[in-house]
Coordinates of C-alpha atoms in Angstrom, one line a residue:
Chain A
X1 CA 61.0 67.0 149.2
X2 CA 62.6 70.4 148.7
X3 CA 60.8 72.9 146.6
X4 CA 62.4 76.2 145.5
X5 CA 59.8 78.1 143.5
X6 CA 56.3 79.2 144.0
X7 CA 55.4 77.8 140.6
X8 CA 56.6 74.3 141.6
X9 CA 54.9 74.5 145.0
X10 CA 51.6 75.4 143.3
X11 CA 52.0 72.4 140.9
X12 CA 52.8 70.0 143.7
X13 CA 49.9 71.2 145.9
X14 CA 47.3 71.5 143.2
X15 CA 46.1 67.9 143.2
X16 CA 45.7 67.9 147.0
X17 CA 43.8 71.2 146.9
X18 CA 41.6 69.9 144.2
X19 CA 40.7 66.8 146.3
X20 CA 39.9 69.2 149.2
X21 CA 42.8 67.9 151.4
X22 CA 43.7 70.2 154.3
X23 CA 47.1 71.8 154.4
X24 CA 49.1 72.6 157.6
X25 CA 51.8 75.2 157.3
X26 CA 54.9 75.5 159.6
X27 CA 56.9 78.7 158.7
X28 CA 60.5 78.5 159.9
X29 CA 63.9 80.1 159.3
X30 CA 65.4 76.6 159.2
X31 CA 68.2 75.1 161.3
X32 CA 65.5 73.0 162.8
X33 CA 65.4 71.8 166.3
X34 CA 63.0 69.9 168.5
X35 CA 60.8 72.9 168.9
X36 CA 60.2 73.1 165.1
X37 CA 59.7 69.4 164.9
X38 CA 57.0 69.5 167.6
X39 CA 55.2 72.0 165.4
X40 CA 55.5 69.8 162.3
X41 CA 54.2 66.7 164.2
X42 CA 51.2 68.7 165.5
X43 CA 50.6 70.0 161.9
X44 CA 50.7 66.4 160.6
X45 CA 48.3 65.2 163.2
X46 CA 45.8 67.8 162.2
X47 CA 46.1 68.1 158.4
X48 CA 46.4 65.9 155.4
X49 CA 49.5 67.6 154.0
X50 CA 52.2 69.6 155.8
X51 CA 54.3 72.3 154.2
X52 CA 57.4 73.6 156.1
X53 CA 59.0 76.8 154.8
X54 CA 62.7 77.1 155.4
X55 CA 63.6 80.7 154.7
X56 CA 65.9 83.1 156.5
X57 CA 63.9 86.3 156.0
X58 CA 66.1 89.3 155.5
X59 CA 63.4 92.0 156.2
X60 CA 63.2 90.9 159.9
X61 CA 66.9 91.5 160.6
X62 CA 68.3 95.0 161.1
X63 CA 71.5 95.8 159.2
X64 CA 73.6 95.2 162.4
X65 CA 72.0 91.8 163.1
X66 CA 73.0 88.3 162.2
X67 CA 71.2 87.7 158.9
X68 CA 74.4 86.7 157.1
X69 CA 75.7 84.5 159.9
X70 CA 72.3 83.0 160.9
X71 CA 72.9 79.2 160.9
X72 CA 71.7 77.3 157.8
X73 CA 71.6 73.6 156.9
X74 CA 69.0 72.7 154.4
X75 CA 70.2 69.1 154.0
X76 CA 69.8 68.3 157.7
X77 CA 66.6 70.3 157.8
X78 CA 65.0 68.2 155.0
X79 CA 65.9 65.0 156.8
X80 CA 64.5 66.2 160.2
X81 CA 61.4 67.8 158.8
X82 CA 60.5 64.8 156.7
X83 CA 61.0 62.4 159.6
X84 CA 58.6 64.6 161.6
X85 CA 55.9 64.4 158.9
X86 CA 56.6 67.3 156.5
X87 CA 55.5 66.5 152.9
X88 CA 57.1 69.6 151.3
X89 CA 60.0 71.8 152.4
X90 CA 59.6 75.2 150.7
X91 CA 63.1 76.7 150.4
X92 CA 62.9 79.8 148.2
X93 CA 65.5 82.3 147.3
X94 CA 65.2 85.8 148.6
X95 CA 64.3 87.1 145.1
X96 CA 61.5 84.5 144.8
X97 CA 59.8 86.0 147.9
X98 CA 60.8 89.6 147.3
X99 CA 61.1 90.2 143.5
X100 CA 63.2 93.1 142.3
X101 CA 61.5 96.4 143.4
X102 CA 59.3 94.9 146.1
X103 CA 58.2 97.7 148.4
X104 CA 55.0 96.5 150.1
X105 CA 54.9 95.9 153.8
X106 CA 52.3 94.6 156.3
X107 CA 52.6 96.3 159.7
X108 CA 50.8 95.9 163.0
X109 CA 51.1 99.4 164.6
X110 CA 50.7 100.3 168.3
X111 CA 52.3 99.1 171.6
X112 CA 52.1 95.5 170.7
X113 CA 55.1 95.8 168.3
X114 CA 56.9 98.5 170.2
X115 CA 57.4 96.8 173.6
X116 CA 59.6 93.9 174.5
X117 CA 61.7 92.9 171.4
X118 CA 60.2 95.8 169.5
X119 CA 62.1 98.2 171.6
X120 CA 65.6 96.9 170.7
X121 CA 64.5 95.6 167.3
X122 CA 62.2 98.4 166.0
X123 CA 61.7 97.1 162.4
X124 CA 61.7 93.4 163.3
X125 CA 58.0 92.7 163.5
X126 CA 57.3 94.6 160.3
X127 CA 59.6 92.1 158.6
X128 CA 57.9 89.2 160.3
X129 CA 54.3 90.3 159.5
X130 CA 55.3 91.0 155.9
X131 CA 56.9 87.7 155.2
X132 CA 54.2 85.7 157.0
X133 CA 51.5 87.5 155.0
X134 CA 53.4 86.7 151.8
X135 CA 54.0 83.0 152.8
X136 CA 50.3 82.7 153.8
X137 CA 49.3 83.9 150.3
X138 CA 51.8 81.5 148.6
X139 CA 51.0 78.3 150.7
X140 CA 47.2 79.0 151.1
X141 CA 47.1 76.6 154.1
X142 CA 44.2 75.9 156.4
X143 CA 46.2 76.2 159.6
X144 CA 49.6 77.6 160.5
X145 CA 51.7 76.6 163.5
X146 CA 53.8 78.8 165.7
X147 CA 55.7 78.3 168.9
X148 CA 54.9 80.1 172.2
X149 CA 58.6 80.6 172.5
X150 CA 58.1 83.7 170.3
X151 CA 55.2 84.9 172.5
X152 CA 55.2 88.5 171.1
X153 CA 55.4 87.2 167.5
X154 CA 52.3 85.1 168.2
X155 CA 50.5 88.1 169.7
X156 CA 51.4 90.2 166.7
X157 CA 50.4 87.6 164.1
X158 CA 47.1 86.9 165.9
X159 CA 46.3 90.6 165.6
X160 CA 47.4 90.7 161.9
X161 CA 45.2 87.7 161.0
X162 CA 42.3 89.2 162.8
X163 CA 42.7 92.8 161.5
X164 CA 43.2 91.8 157.9
X165 CA 40.5 89.1 158.0
X166 CA 43.0 86.5 156.8
X167 CA 41.6 83.1 155.9
X168 CA 43.8 80.9 158.1
X169 CA 43.8 79.6 161.7
X170 CA 46.9 80.1 163.9
X171 CA 47.8 77.2 166.2
X172 CA 50.1 78.1 169.1
X173 CA 52.2 75.3 170.5
X174 CA 54.1 75.1 173.8
X175 CA 57.8 75.9 174.2
X176 CA 60.1 72.9 173.8
X177 CA 63.2 72.9 176.2
X178 CA 66.5 71.2 176.6
X179 CA 66.8 68.9 179.5
X180 CA 68.2 71.6 181.7
X181 CA 65.3 74.0 180.8
X182 CA 66.9 76.2 178.1
X183 CA 64.3 77.0 175.5
X184 CA 65.3 75.5 172.1
X185 CA 66.5 78.1 169.6
X186 CA 68.7 78.0 166.5
X187 CA 70.7 80.7 168.1
X188 CA 71.7 78.4 171.0
X189 CA 74.5 77.1 168.8
X190 CA 76.3 80.5 169.1
X191 CA 76.8 80.0 172.8
X192 CA 80.2 79.3 174.4
X193 CA 80.3 76.3 176.8
X194 CA 80.3 78.7 179.8
X195 CA 77.5 80.8 178.4
X196 CA 75.5 77.7 177.6
X197 CA 75.7 76.7 181.3
X198 CA 74.7 80.1 182.5
X199 CA 71.9 80.4 180.0
X200 CA 69.6 78.1 182.0
X201 CA 69.0 81.2 184.2
X202 CA 66.4 82.5 181.8
X203 CA 64.1 79.6 182.5
X204 CA 65.0 79.3 186.1
X205 CA 64.3 83.0 186.8
X206 CA 60.9 82.7 185.1
X207 CA 60.0 79.6 187.2
X208 CA 61.1 81.4 190.3
X209 CA 58.7 84.3 189.5
X210 CA 55.9 81.8 188.7
X211 CA 56.3 80.2 192.1
X212 CA 56.1 83.6 193.8
X213 CA 53.1 84.5 191.6
X214 CA 51.4 81.3 192.5
X215 CA 51.8 82.2 196.2
X216 CA 49.8 85.3 195.7
X217 CA 52.1 88.1 194.4
X218 CA 50.4 90.3 191.8
X219 CA 52.8 93.2 191.6
X220 CA 54.6 93.3 188.2
X221 CA 57.4 95.4 189.6
X222 CA 58.1 92.9 192.4
X223 CA 58.0 89.9 190.1
X224 CA 60.3 91.7 187.5
X225 CA 62.8 92.4 190.3
X226 CA 62.8 88.8 191.3
X227 CA 63.5 87.7 187.7
X228 CA 66.2 90.4 187.1
X229 CA 68.0 89.7 190.3
X230 CA 68.2 86.0 189.5
X231 CA 69.5 86.6 186.0
X232 CA 72.1 89.1 187.3
X233 CA 73.6 86.3 189.4
X234 CA 75.2 85.0 186.2
X235 CA 78.3 87.0 185.3
X236 CA 78.0 86.6 181.5
X237 CA 74.3 87.5 181.4
X238 CA 73.5 91.0 180.2
X239 CA 69.7 91.8 180.4
X240 CA 68.1 93.4 177.4
X241 CA 64.7 93.4 179.0
X242 CA 62.6 91.8 181.8
X243 CA 59.0 92.7 181.4
X244 CA 55.5 91.7 182.3
X245 CA 52.5 92.7 180.2
X246 CA 48.9 91.8 179.9
X247 CA 48.6 88.9 177.4
X248 CA 47.9 88.7 174.5
X249 CA 47.1 92.5 174.3
X250 CA 50.7 93.4 175.6
X251 CA 49.2 96.4 177.4
X252 CA 51.0 97.8 180.4
X253 CA 49.8 96.6 183.8
X254 CA 51.1 97.1 187.3
X255 CA 49.0 94.3 188.9
X256 CA 48.4 90.9 187.2
X257 CA 44.7 90.4 187.1
X258 CA 43.8 87.3 185.0
X259 CA 46.7 86.5 182.7
X260 CA 50.1 88.0 181.9
X261 CA 53.2 87.4 179.9
X262 CA 56.5 87.4 181.7
X263 CA 59.2 87.7 179.1
X264 CA 63.0 88.1 179.1
X265 CA 65.7 88.8 176.6
X266 CA 69.3 88.3 177.7
X267 CA 72.5 88.7 175.8
X268 CA 75.5 86.4 176.3
X269 CA 78.2 88.2 174.3
X270 CA 76.6 88.8 170.9
X271 CA 74.0 86.1 171.3
X272 CA 70.6 87.3 172.4
X273 CA 68.3 84.7 173.9
X274 CA 64.6 85.1 174.7
X275 CA 62.2 83.1 176.9
X276 CA 58.8 83.6 178.5
X277 CA 56.1 82.2 180.7
X278 CA 52.4 82.8 180.9
X279 CA 51.3 83.7 184.5
X280 CA 47.7 82.8 184.9
X281 CA 45.3 82.8 187.9
X282 CA 43.3 79.6 187.9
Chain B
X1 CA 20.7 91.8 147.5
X2 CA 22.4 93.9 150.2
X3 CA 24.6 92.0 152.7
X4 CA 26.0 93.7 155.8
X5 CA 28.2 91.1 157.5
X6 CA 31.1 88.9 156.6
X7 CA 29.3 85.9 158.1
X8 CA 26.3 86.4 155.8
X9 CA 28.5 87.0 152.8
X10 CA 30.3 83.8 153.4
X11 CA 27.1 81.9 153.8
X12 CA 25.7 83.3 150.6
X13 CA 28.9 82.7 148.6
X14 CA 29.6 79.2 150.0
X15 CA 27.4 77.2 147.6
X16 CA 28.9 79.0 144.6
X17 CA 32.5 78.5 145.8
X18 CA 31.7 74.8 146.4
X19 CA 30.5 74.4 142.8
X20 CA 33.7 76.1 141.6
X21 CA 31.9 79.2 140.2
X22 CA 34.1 82.2 139.5
X23 CA 33.6 85.4 141.5
X24 CA 34.3 88.9 140.2
X25 CA 34.7 91.7 142.7
X26 CA 34.1 95.4 142.2
X27 CA 35.2 97.4 145.2
X28 CA 33.5 100.8 145.4
X29 CA 32.7 103.6 147.8
X30 CA 29.2 103.7 146.6
X31 CA 27.2 106.5 145.0
X32 CA 27.5 104.6 141.8
X33 CA 27.8 106.2 138.4
X34 CA 28.2 105.0 134.9
X35 CA 32.0 104.4 135.6
X36 CA 31.2 101.8 138.3
X37 CA 28.5 100.2 136.3
X38 CA 30.9 99.6 133.4
X39 CA 33.1 97.7 135.9
X40 CA 30.2 95.7 137.1
X41 CA 29.1 94.8 133.5
X42 CA 32.7 93.7 132.7
X43 CA 32.8 91.6 135.9
X44 CA 29.5 90.0 135.0
X45 CA 30.7 89.2 131.5
X46 CA 33.8 87.5 132.9
X47 CA 32.6 85.7 136.0
X48 CA 29.7 83.6 137.3
X49 CA 29.0 85.7 140.3
X50 CA 29.6 89.4 140.9
X51 CA 30.1 91.0 144.3
X52 CA 30.1 94.8 144.6
X53 CA 31.4 96.3 147.9
X54 CA 29.8 99.6 148.8
X55 CA 31.9 101.0 151.7
X56 CA 33.1 104.5 152.3
X57 CA 36.5 103.6 153.8
X58 CA 37.5 106.0 156.6
X59 CA 41.2 105.1 156.6
X60 CA 41.8 106.6 153.2
X61 CA 40.5 110.0 154.2
X62 CA 42.6 112.5 156.1
X63 CA 40.9 114.2 159.1
X64 CA 40.3 117.4 157.0
X65 CA 38.8 115.6 154.1
X66 CA 35.2 114.7 153.1
X67 CA 34.7 111.3 154.8
X68 CA 31.5 112.5 156.7
X69 CA 30.0 114.4 153.7
X70 CA 31.0 111.9 151.0
X71 CA 27.8 111.2 149.1
X72 CA 25.9 108.0 150.1
X73 CA 22.8 106.4 148.7
X74 CA 22.6 102.6 149.2
X75 CA 19.0 102.2 148.0
X76 CA 19.9 103.8 144.6
X77 CA 23.2 101.9 144.5
X78 CA 21.5 98.5 145.0
X79 CA 19.1 99.2 142.1
X80 CA 21.9 100.4 139.8
X81 CA 24.4 97.7 140.7
X82 CA 21.8 94.9 140.3
X83 CA 20.6 96.2 137.0
X84 CA 24.3 96.1 135.8
X85 CA 24.6 92.5 136.9
X86 CA 25.7 92.5 140.5
X87 CA 24.5 89.5 142.5
X88 CA 25.5 90.7 146.0
X89 CA 26.1 94.2 147.4
X90 CA 28.4 94.0 150.4
X91 CA 27.6 97.1 152.5
X92 CA 29.4 96.6 155.9
X93 CA 29.6 98.9 158.8
X94 CA 33.0 100.4 159.7
X95 CA 33.3 98.1 162.7
X96 CA 32.7 95.1 160.6
X97 CA 35.8 95.9 158.5
X98 CA 37.8 97.4 161.3
X99 CA 36.9 95.7 164.6
X100 CA 37.7 97.6 167.8
X101 CA 41.5 97.8 168.2
X102 CA 42.4 97.2 164.6
X103 CA 45.9 98.5 164.0
X104 CA 47.3 96.5 161.0
X105 CA 48.1 98.3 157.8
X106 CA 49.3 97.3 154.3
X107 CA 51.5 99.9 152.7
X108 CA 53.3 100.2 149.4
X109 CA 56.3 102.3 150.2
X110 CA 58.5 104.4 147.8
X111 CA 57.8 107.1 145.1
X112 CA 54.8 105.3 143.7
X113 CA 52.7 106.4 146.7
X114 CA 54.5 109.7 147.3
X115 CA 54.0 111.4 143.9
X116 CA 50.8 112.8 142.4
X117 CA 47.9 112.3 144.9
X118 CA 50.3 111.0 147.5
X119 CA 51.9 114.4 147.8
X120 CA 48.7 116.2 148.9
X121 CA 47.2 113.1 150.5
X122 CA 50.1 111.4 152.3
X123 CA 48.1 108.7 154.1
X124 CA 45.6 108.1 151.4
X125 CA 47.1 105.1 149.6
X126 CA 47.9 103.4 152.9
X127 CA 44.2 103.4 153.6
X128 CA 43.4 102.2 150.1
X129 CA 45.8 99.3 150.2
X130 CA 44.7 98.3 153.7
X131 CA 41.0 98.2 152.9
X132 CA 41.5 96.5 149.5
X133 CA 43.7 93.8 151.1
X134 CA 41.0 93.3 153.8
X135 CA 38.2 93.2 151.2
X136 CA 40.2 90.7 149.0
X137 CA 40.5 88.4 152.0
X138 CA 36.8 88.7 152.8
X139 CA 35.4 88.2 149.2
X140 CA 38.1 85.7 148.0
X141 CA 37.3 86.6 144.3
X142 CA 39.1 85.4 141.2
X143 CA 39.3 88.8 139.6
X144 CA 38.8 92.4 140.9
X145 CA 37.9 95.4 138.7
X146 CA 39.2 98.9 138.9
X147 CA 38.9 102.0 136.8
X148 CA 41.8 103.7 135.0
X149 CA 40.3 106.9 136.3
X150 CA 42.3 106.3 139.5
X151 CA 45.5 105.5 137.6
X152 CA 47.8 105.9 140.6
X153 CA 45.6 103.7 142.7
X154 CA 45.7 101.0 139.9
X155 CA 49.5 101.3 139.8
X156 CA 49.8 101.0 143.6
X157 CA 47.4 98.0 143.8
X158 CA 49.2 96.2 141.0
X159 CA 52.4 96.6 143.0
X160 CA 50.7 95.4 146.2
X161 CA 49.2 92.3 144.6
X162 CA 52.6 91.4 143.0
X163 CA 54.7 92.1 146.1
X164 CA 52.4 90.2 148.6
X165 CA 51.8 87.4 146.1
X166 CA 48.0 87.8 146.4
X167 CA 45.9 85.3 144.7
X168 CA 43.7 87.6 142.6
X169 CA 43.9 89.1 139.1
X170 CA 43.3 92.9 138.7
X171 CA 41.4 94.0 135.7
X172 CA 41.8 97.7 134.7
X173 CA 38.9 99.3 132.8
X174 CA 38.8 102.5 130.8
X175 CA 37.7 105.9 132.1
X176 CA 34.0 106.6 131.5
X177 CA 33.1 110.2 130.8
X178 CA 30.1 112.5 130.7
X179 CA 29.1 113.6 127.2
X180 CA 31.2 116.7 127.5
X181 CA 34.3 114.7 128.5
X182 CA 34.3 115.2 132.3
X183 CA 35.5 111.9 133.9
X184 CA 32.7 110.4 136.0
X185 CA 33.1 110.7 139.7
X186 CA 30.9 110.6 142.8
X187 CA 32.5 114.0 143.8
X188 CA 31.1 115.7 140.6
X189 CA 27.8 116.2 142.5
X190 CA 29.6 118.7 144.7
X191 CA 30.2 121.1 141.8
X192 CA 28.3 124.4 141.3
X193 CA 26.8 124.9 137.9
X194 CA 29.6 127.2 136.9
X195 CA 32.3 124.9 138.2
X196 CA 30.7 122.0 136.4
X197 CA 31.0 123.9 133.1
X198 CA 34.6 124.8 133.7
X199 CA 35.5 121.3 134.9
X200 CA 35.6 120.0 131.3
X201 CA 39.0 121.7 131.1
X202 CA 40.6 118.7 132.8
X203 CA 39.8 116.4 129.9
X204 CA 40.4 119.1 127.3
X205 CA 43.8 119.9 128.6
X206 CA 44.9 116.3 128.5
X207 CA 43.6 115.8 124.9
X208 CA 45.4 118.9 123.9
X209 CA 48.7 117.5 125.3
X210 CA 48.0 114.1 123.7
X211 CA 47.7 115.9 120.3
X212 CA 51.0 117.6 120.8
X213 CA 52.6 114.4 122.0
X214 CA 51.2 112.5 118.9
X215 CA 52.9 115.2 116.7
X216 CA 56.3 114.2 118.2
X217 CA 56.7 116.2 121.4
X218 CA 58.5 114.1 124.1
X219 CA 59.5 116.7 126.7
X220 CA 57.5 116.2 129.9
X221 CA 58.1 119.8 130.9
X222 CA 56.7 121.2 127.6
X223 CA 53.6 118.9 127.8
X224 CA 53.0 119.8 131.5
X225 CA 53.1 123.5 130.6
X226 CA 50.6 123.0 127.8
X227 CA 48.2 121.3 130.2
X228 CA 48.7 123.8 133.0
X229 CA 48.2 126.8 130.7
X230 CA 45.0 125.4 129.4
X231 CA 43.6 124.6 132.9
X232 CA 44.5 128.1 134.1
X233 CA 42.2 129.6 131.4
X234 CA 39.4 128.7 133.8
X235 CA 38.9 131.2 136.6
X236 CA 37.5 128.8 139.1
X237 CA 40.2 126.1 138.5
X238 CA 43.0 125.8 141.1
X239 CA 45.7 123.3 140.1
X240 CA 46.8 120.8 142.7
X241 CA 49.2 119.1 140.3
X242 CA 49.9 118.6 136.6
X243 CA 52.4 115.7 136.3
X244 CA 53.8 113.2 133.8
X245 CA 55.5 110.0 135.0
X246 CA 56.6 106.8 133.6
X247 CA 53.7 104.3 133.8
X248 CA 53.0 102.1 135.7
X249 CA 56.3 102.6 137.6
X250 CA 55.5 106.3 138.3
X251 CA 59.2 107.0 138.1
X252 CA 60.4 110.5 137.2
X253 CA 61.1 111.1 133.5
X254 CA 62.0 114.2 131.5
X255 CA 61.5 112.6 128.1
X256 CA 58.6 110.2 127.3
X257 CA 60.1 107.0 125.9
X258 CA 57.5 104.3 125.5
X259 CA 54.5 105.0 127.8
X260 CA 53.7 107.7 130.3
X261 CA 50.9 108.8 132.5
X262 CA 49.8 112.5 132.3
X263 CA 47.7 113.2 135.4
X264 CA 46.0 116.2 136.8
X265 CA 44.3 117.2 140.0
X266 CA 42.3 120.4 140.1
X267 CA 40.3 122.0 142.8
X268 CA 37.1 123.9 142.2
X269 CA 36.4 125.4 145.5
X270 CA 36.5 122.5 148.0
X271 CA 36.0 119.9 145.3
X272 CA 39.1 118.2 144.1
X273 CA 38.8 116.4 140.7
X274 CA 41.3 114.1 139.0
X275 CA 41.8 112.9 135.5
X276 CA 44.5 111.3 133.4
X277 CA 45.6 110.0 130.1
X278 CA 48.1 107.4 129.0
X279 CA 50.5 108.8 126.4
X280 CA 51.9 105.9 124.3
X281 CA 54.2 105.8 121.3
X282 CA 52.8 103.2 118.8

């Protein structure tokens, strides 16, 4: 069931809230794929009611980015989300979320939002934390579900929830991949056939580094070089970053001690893909 | 009853929440005076349970300001707050509110936080909105009570609650004054005897302007001059600002149309006092 206004969402959820039912929340920008559906299934397994938001958030796109062209298909989204267990699809207009004159932002400051994607997208996470804080206030869920695919987003949101003492639990779910290993993303639809073939290199390069790490290599510089060299074998791939940071603090490290995030962002033409892996000593 | 931790506050409030009792919240920086007590009485009249926070918030003070020397007296505060109807005094440590590594801020951008006090205290409102957002999440009250004394703070918080779709109602209460008209403030205790006598000029200058406004004067420049001239009659008074803005938008106006805020900030030595009046055409 698609719901467009906050007022209607409140009216629909009120009876469940009054009965003390638990609400699971899956925030998305729509154009759902198997990754989103895995979050919805998990939310349904752990809660009485599942709300999926389907909102392409303008404040997390820079003016030169793909806000206008970001793929949208609410009819298909409703079908997919419902089949995965969603009870309500919250699909508001931009002015419903950001009324005329809105000027309040939630921002996690420090390195955690400046490294990795924060370097090439400096205002991105400010838009993410603002819209997520707003959606949390609107949906008032018990738990919210996010994919590990957006590892930095997860780290930033965990910090926001902790710092602002928000009354919600974040559940982080594993990356869902195509059969050949490409991490699912709504932006994959932008890829040409040739770029699509070459894009498997993101996952392959990370798995290569994981193997070397598991054989004892701790140097972040050496592991980064292994990943970058592998990606550069693909003629259409243009590296935005290959980085390894402590996780989830995202602090700079030169040796991996306990747990680290290896993350890559690679452009194929105008399409920027991200992927990551957690490197962990057992 | 003084409560120092979030965990204990949750435990104390849980039974009332479960019974569906309403909670009124009065955020303060302590050193309570009759102004605060009027907020607590109003909260008690409108809610089942009243929580008063007593927390000198470091993030709203600049490094050169009076965070360390800000007056504190929790024993007296508990007595006064309880006698006015407070059920719980939440008196956390700084690290309870801002755990090690906290770096998330809530900020209302735009003119509303840049004019008036925002001009001489550029990071002040960012600290206020951050701590109020945190305290709202901790207390989870139905209504929160603020004094019109801090007119700009009220305007900024109303905007924050609206923009972030927070689930709380703000109640704005009138300024409480000493018998001679000085607006109550914890900072009044800093004043020398002579400065205390001269400080009545803040209220007097605003009442003078109100009289002229009520006789038909709409020009903000003329009204500002009347206020400033009156304040400058006092040898110890040093004007920080005398301003008139549209209210509550705090947009610049040259003529008062419907409703405006006339606000002053005046220093007596190191002590900075503020006062204001709403000018309204009936």
